[in-house]
PDB file of C-alpha atoms in Angstrom:
ATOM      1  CA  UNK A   1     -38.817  -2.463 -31.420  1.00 50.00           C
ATOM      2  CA  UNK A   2     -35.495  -2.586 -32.651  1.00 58.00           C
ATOM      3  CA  UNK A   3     -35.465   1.036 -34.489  1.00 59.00           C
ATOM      4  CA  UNK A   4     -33.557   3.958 -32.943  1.00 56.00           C
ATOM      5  CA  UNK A   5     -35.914   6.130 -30.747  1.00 54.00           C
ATOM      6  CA  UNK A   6     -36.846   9.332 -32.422  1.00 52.00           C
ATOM      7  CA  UNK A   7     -34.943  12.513 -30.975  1.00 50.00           C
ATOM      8  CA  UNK A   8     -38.657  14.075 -30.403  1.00 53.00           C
ATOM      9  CA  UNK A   9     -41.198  11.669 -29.499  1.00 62.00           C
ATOM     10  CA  UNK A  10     -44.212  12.486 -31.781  1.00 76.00           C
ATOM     11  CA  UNK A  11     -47.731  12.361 -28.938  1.00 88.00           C
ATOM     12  CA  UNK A  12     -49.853   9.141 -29.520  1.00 91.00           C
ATOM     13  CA  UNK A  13     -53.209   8.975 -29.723  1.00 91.00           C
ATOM     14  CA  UNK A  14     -54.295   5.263 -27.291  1.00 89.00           C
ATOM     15  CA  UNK A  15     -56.843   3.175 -29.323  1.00 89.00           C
ATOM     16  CA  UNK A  16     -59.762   2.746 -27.226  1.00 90.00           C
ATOM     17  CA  UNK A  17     -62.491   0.316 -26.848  1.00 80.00           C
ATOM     18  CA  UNK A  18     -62.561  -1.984 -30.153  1.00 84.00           C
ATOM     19  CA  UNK A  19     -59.149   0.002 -31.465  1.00 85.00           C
ATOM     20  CA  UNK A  20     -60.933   3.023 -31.978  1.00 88.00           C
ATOM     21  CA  UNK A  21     -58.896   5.895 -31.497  1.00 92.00           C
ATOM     22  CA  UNK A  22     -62.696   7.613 -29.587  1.00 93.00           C
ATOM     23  CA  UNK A  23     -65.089   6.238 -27.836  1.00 93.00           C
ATOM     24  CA  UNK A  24     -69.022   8.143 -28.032  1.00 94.00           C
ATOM     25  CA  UNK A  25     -71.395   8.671 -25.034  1.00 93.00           C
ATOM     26  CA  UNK A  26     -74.995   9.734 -25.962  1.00 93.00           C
ATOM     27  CA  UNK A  27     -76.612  12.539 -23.849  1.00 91.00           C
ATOM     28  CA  UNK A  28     -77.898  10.600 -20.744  1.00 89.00           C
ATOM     29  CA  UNK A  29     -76.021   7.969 -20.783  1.00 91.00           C
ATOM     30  CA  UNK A  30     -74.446   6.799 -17.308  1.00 92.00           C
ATOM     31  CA  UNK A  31     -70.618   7.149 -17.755  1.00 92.00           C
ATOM     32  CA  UNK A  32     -67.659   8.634 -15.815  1.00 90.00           C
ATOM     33  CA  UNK A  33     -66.842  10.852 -18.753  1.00 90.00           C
ATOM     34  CA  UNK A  34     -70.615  12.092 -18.764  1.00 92.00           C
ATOM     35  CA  UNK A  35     -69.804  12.445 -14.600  1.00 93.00           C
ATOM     36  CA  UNK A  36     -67.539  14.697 -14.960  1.00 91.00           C
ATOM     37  CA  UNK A  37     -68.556  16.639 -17.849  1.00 93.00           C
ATOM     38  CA  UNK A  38     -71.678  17.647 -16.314  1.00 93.00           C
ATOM     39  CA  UNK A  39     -69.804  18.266 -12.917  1.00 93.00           C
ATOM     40  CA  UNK A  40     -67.513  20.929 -14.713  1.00 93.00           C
ATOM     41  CA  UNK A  41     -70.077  22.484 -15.888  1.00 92.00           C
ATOM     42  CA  UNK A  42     -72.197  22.674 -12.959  1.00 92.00           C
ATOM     43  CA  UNK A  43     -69.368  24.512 -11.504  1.00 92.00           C
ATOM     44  CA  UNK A  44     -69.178  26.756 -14.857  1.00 90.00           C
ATOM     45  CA  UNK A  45     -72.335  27.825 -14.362  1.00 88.00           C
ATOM     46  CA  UNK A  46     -72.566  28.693 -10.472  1.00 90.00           C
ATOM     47  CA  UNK A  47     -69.518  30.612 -11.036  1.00 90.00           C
ATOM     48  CA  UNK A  48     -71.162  32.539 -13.895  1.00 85.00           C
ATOM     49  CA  UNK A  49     -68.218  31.902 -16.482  1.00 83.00           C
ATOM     50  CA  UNK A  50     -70.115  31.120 -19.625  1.00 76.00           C
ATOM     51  CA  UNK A  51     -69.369  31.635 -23.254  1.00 75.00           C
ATOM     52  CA  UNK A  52     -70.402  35.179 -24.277  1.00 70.00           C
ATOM     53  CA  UNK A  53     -70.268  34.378 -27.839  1.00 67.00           C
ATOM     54  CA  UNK A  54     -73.135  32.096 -27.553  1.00 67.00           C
ATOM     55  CA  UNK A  55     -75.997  32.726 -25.425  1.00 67.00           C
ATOM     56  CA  UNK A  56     -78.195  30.020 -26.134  1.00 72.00           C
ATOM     57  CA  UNK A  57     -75.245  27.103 -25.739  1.00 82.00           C
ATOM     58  CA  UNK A  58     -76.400  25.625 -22.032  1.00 83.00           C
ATOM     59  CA  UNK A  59     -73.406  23.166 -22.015  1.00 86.00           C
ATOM     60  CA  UNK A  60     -75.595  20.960 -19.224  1.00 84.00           C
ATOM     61  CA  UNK A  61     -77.602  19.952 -22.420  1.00 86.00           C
ATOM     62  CA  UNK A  62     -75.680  17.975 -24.778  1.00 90.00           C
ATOM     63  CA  UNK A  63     -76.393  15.997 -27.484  1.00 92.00           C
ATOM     64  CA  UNK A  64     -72.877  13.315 -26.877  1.00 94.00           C
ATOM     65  CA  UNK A  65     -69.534  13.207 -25.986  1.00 95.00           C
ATOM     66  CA  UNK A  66     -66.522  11.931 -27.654  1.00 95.00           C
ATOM     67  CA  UNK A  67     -63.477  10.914 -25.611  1.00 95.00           C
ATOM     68  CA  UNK A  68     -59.744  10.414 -26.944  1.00 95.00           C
ATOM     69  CA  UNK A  69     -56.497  10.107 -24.647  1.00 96.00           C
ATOM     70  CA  UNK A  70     -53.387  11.823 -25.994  1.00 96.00           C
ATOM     71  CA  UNK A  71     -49.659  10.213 -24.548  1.00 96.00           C
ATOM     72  CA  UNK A  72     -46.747  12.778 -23.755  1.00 96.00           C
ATOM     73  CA  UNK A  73     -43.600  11.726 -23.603  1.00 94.00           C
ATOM     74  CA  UNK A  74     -41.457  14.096 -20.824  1.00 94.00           C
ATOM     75  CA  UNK A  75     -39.742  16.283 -21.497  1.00 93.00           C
ATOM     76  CA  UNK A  76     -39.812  16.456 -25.720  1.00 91.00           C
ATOM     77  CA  UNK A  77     -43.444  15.485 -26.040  1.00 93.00           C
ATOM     78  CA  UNK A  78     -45.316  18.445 -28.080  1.00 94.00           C
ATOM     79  CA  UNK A  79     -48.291  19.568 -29.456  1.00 94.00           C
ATOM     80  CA  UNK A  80     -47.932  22.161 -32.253  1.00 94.00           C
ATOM     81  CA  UNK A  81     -49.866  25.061 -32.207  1.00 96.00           C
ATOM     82  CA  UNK A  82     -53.518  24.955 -33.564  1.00 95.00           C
ATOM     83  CA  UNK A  83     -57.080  26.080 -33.750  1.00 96.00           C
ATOM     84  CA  UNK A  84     -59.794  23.099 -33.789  1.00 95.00           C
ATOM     85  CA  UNK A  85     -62.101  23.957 -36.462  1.00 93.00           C
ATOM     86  CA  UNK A  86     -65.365  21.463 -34.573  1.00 91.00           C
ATOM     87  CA  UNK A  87     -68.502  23.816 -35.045  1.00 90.00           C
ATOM     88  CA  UNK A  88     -70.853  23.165 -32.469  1.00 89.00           C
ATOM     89  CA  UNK A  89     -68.184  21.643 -29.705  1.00 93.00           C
ATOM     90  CA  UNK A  90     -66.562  22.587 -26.945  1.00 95.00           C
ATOM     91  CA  UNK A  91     -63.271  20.761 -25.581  1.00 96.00           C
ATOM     92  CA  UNK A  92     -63.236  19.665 -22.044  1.00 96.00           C
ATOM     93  CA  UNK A  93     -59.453  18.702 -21.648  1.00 97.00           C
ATOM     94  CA  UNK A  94     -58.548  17.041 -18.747  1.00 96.00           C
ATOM     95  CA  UNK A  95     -54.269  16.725 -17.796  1.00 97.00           C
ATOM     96  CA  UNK A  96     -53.282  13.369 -15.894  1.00 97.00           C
ATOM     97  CA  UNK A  97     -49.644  12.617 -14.777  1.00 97.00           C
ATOM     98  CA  UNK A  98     -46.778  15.521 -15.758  1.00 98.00           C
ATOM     99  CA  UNK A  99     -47.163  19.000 -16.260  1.00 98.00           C
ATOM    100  CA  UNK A 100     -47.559  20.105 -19.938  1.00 98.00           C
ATOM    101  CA  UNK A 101     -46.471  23.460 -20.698  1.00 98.00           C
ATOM    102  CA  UNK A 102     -49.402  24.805 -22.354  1.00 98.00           C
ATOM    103  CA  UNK A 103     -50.513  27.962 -24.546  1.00 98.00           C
ATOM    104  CA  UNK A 104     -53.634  29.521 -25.873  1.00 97.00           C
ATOM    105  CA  UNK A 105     -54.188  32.582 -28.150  1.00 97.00           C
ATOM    106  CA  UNK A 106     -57.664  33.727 -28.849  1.00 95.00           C
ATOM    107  CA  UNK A 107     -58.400  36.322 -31.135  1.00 94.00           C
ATOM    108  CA  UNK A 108     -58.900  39.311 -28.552  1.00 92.00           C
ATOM    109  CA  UNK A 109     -55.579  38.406 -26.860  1.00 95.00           C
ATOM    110  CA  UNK A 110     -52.941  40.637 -27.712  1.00 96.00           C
ATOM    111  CA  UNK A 111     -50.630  38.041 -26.874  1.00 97.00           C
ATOM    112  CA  UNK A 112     -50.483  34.090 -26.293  1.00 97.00           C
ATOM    113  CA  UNK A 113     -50.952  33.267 -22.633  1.00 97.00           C
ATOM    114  CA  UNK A 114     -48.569  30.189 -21.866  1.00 98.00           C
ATOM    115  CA  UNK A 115     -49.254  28.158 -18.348  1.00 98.00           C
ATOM    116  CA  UNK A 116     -48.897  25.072 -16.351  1.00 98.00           C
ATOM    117  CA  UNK A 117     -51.274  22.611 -17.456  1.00 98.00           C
ATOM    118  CA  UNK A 118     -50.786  20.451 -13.939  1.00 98.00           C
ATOM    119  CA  UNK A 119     -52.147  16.777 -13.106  1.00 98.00           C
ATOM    120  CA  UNK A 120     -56.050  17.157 -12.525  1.00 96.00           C
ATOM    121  CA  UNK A 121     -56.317  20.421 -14.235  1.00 97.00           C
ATOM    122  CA  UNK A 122     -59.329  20.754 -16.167  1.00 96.00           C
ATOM    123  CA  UNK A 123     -59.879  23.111 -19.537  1.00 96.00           C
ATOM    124  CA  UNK A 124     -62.813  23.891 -21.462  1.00 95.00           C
ATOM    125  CA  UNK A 125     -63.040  26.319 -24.479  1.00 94.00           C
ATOM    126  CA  UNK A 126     -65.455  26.475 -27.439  1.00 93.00           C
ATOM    127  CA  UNK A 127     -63.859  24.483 -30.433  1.00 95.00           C
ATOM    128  CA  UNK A 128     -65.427  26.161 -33.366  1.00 93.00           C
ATOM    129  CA  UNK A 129     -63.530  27.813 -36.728  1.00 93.00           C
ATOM    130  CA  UNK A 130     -65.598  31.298 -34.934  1.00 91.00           C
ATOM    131  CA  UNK A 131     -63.838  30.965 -31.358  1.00 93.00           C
ATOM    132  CA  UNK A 132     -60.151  30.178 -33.300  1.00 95.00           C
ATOM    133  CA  UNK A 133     -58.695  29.617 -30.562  1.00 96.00           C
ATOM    134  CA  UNK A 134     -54.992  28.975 -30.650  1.00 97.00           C
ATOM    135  CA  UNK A 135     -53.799  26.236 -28.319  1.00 97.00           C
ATOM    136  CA  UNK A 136     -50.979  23.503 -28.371  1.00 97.00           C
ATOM    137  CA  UNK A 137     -48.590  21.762 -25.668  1.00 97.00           C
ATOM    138  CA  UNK A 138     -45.131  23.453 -26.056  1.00 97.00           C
ATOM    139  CA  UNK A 139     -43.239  20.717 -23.564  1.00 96.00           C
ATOM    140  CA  UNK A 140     -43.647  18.569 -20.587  1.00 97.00           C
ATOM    141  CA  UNK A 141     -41.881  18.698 -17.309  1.00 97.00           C
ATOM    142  CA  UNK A 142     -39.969  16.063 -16.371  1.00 95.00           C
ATOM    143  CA  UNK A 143     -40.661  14.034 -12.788  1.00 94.00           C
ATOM    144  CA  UNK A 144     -43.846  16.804 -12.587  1.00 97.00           C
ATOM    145  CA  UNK A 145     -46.447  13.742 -11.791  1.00 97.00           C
ATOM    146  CA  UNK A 146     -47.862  13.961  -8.480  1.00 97.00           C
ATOM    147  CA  UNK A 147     -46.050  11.391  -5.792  1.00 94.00           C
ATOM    148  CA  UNK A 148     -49.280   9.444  -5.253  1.00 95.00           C
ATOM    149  CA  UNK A 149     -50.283   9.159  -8.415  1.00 96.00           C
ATOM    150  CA  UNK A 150     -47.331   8.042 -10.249  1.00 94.00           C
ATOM    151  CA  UNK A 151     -46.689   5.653  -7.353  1.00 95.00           C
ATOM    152  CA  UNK A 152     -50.312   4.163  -8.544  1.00 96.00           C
ATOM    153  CA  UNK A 153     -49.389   4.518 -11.815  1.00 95.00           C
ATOM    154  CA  UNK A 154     -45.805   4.373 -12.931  1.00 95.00           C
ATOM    155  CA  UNK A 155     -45.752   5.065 -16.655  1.00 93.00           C
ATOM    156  CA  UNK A 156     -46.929   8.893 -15.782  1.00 95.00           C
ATOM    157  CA  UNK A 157     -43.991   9.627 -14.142  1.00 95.00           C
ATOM    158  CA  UNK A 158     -42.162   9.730 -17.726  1.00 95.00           C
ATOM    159  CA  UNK A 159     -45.821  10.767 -19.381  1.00 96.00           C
ATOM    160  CA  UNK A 160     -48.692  13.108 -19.589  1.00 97.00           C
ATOM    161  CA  UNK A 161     -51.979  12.067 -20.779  1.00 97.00           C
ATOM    162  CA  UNK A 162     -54.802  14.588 -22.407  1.00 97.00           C
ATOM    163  CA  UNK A 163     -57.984  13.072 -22.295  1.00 96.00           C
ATOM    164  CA  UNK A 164     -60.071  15.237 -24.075  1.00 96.00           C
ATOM    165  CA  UNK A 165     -64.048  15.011 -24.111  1.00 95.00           C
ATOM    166  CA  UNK A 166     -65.333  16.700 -27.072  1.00 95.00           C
ATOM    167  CA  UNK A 167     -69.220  17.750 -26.688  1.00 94.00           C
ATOM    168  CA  UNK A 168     -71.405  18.392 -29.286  1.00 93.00           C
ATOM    169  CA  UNK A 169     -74.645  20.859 -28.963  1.00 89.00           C
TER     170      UNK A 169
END
């Protein structure tokens, strides 16, 4: 604790459960994580927003889950630039505390799309080397947290997490 405090904060991954940086959730199994998995895509589907490179993915019907939680720090904390190469996944990515400033890139954009990734903001995209899509966390906003919530919470006034759920089909 006594070393200098790097000029950009590098994001850390929170060891969960028995210091495992994921924890795993079979298909069926009563969880919050599995909650709100299959309550985003409930929603997917009654909106009709589905992936149209895969017809026969029904991402109701999964085989598990895999959770991590990814610390920002405001505003330095970054994420550079990358395409998940996870055949047979897709990402839900849930943002809790600031706002990241996020981008994505997929291979019929003519350009990268960047956004505000707010508190309670949920994304899902299809993880695969096919999908390659570009995505990464360019900064976080500073004092961005919702008042309630960083009143409950303190430590996301300064931070954003990404908890990420990572199905597999």
């Amino acid at each position: 604790d006594s070393l200098p405090r790097a000029m950009v904060p590098s994001p850390k991954t929170l060891l969960l459960g028995e210091n495992e940086p994921s924890l795993k959730f079979e298909f069926g199994e009563q969880s919050i994580i599995g909650s709100m998995v299959e309550a985003a895509s409930d929603v997917l589907y009654r909106r009709g927003l589905r992936d149209e490179s895969s017809e026969t993915v029904d991402l109701r019907k999964y085989q598990s889950l895999t959770l991590a939680v990814i610390r920002y720090e405001a505003p330095d904390g970054r994420f550079a630039p990358h395409v998940d190469h996870c055949n047979d996944s897709y990402v839900y990515l849930a943002s809790l505390g600031c706002t990241a400033n996020f981008m994505v890139k997929g291979p019929g954009m003519a350009e990268k799309r960047a956004f505000k990734f707010r508190s309670g903001d949920l994304l899902v995209f299809n993880a695969s080397t096919r999908a390659a899509l570009l995505h990464g966390v360019m900064s976080i906003d500073v004092a961005s947290c919702p008042p309630g919530l960083s009143e409950a919470a303190p430590d996301l006034r300064e931070h954003r997490y990404g908890v990420q759920c990572r199905m597999h089909v």
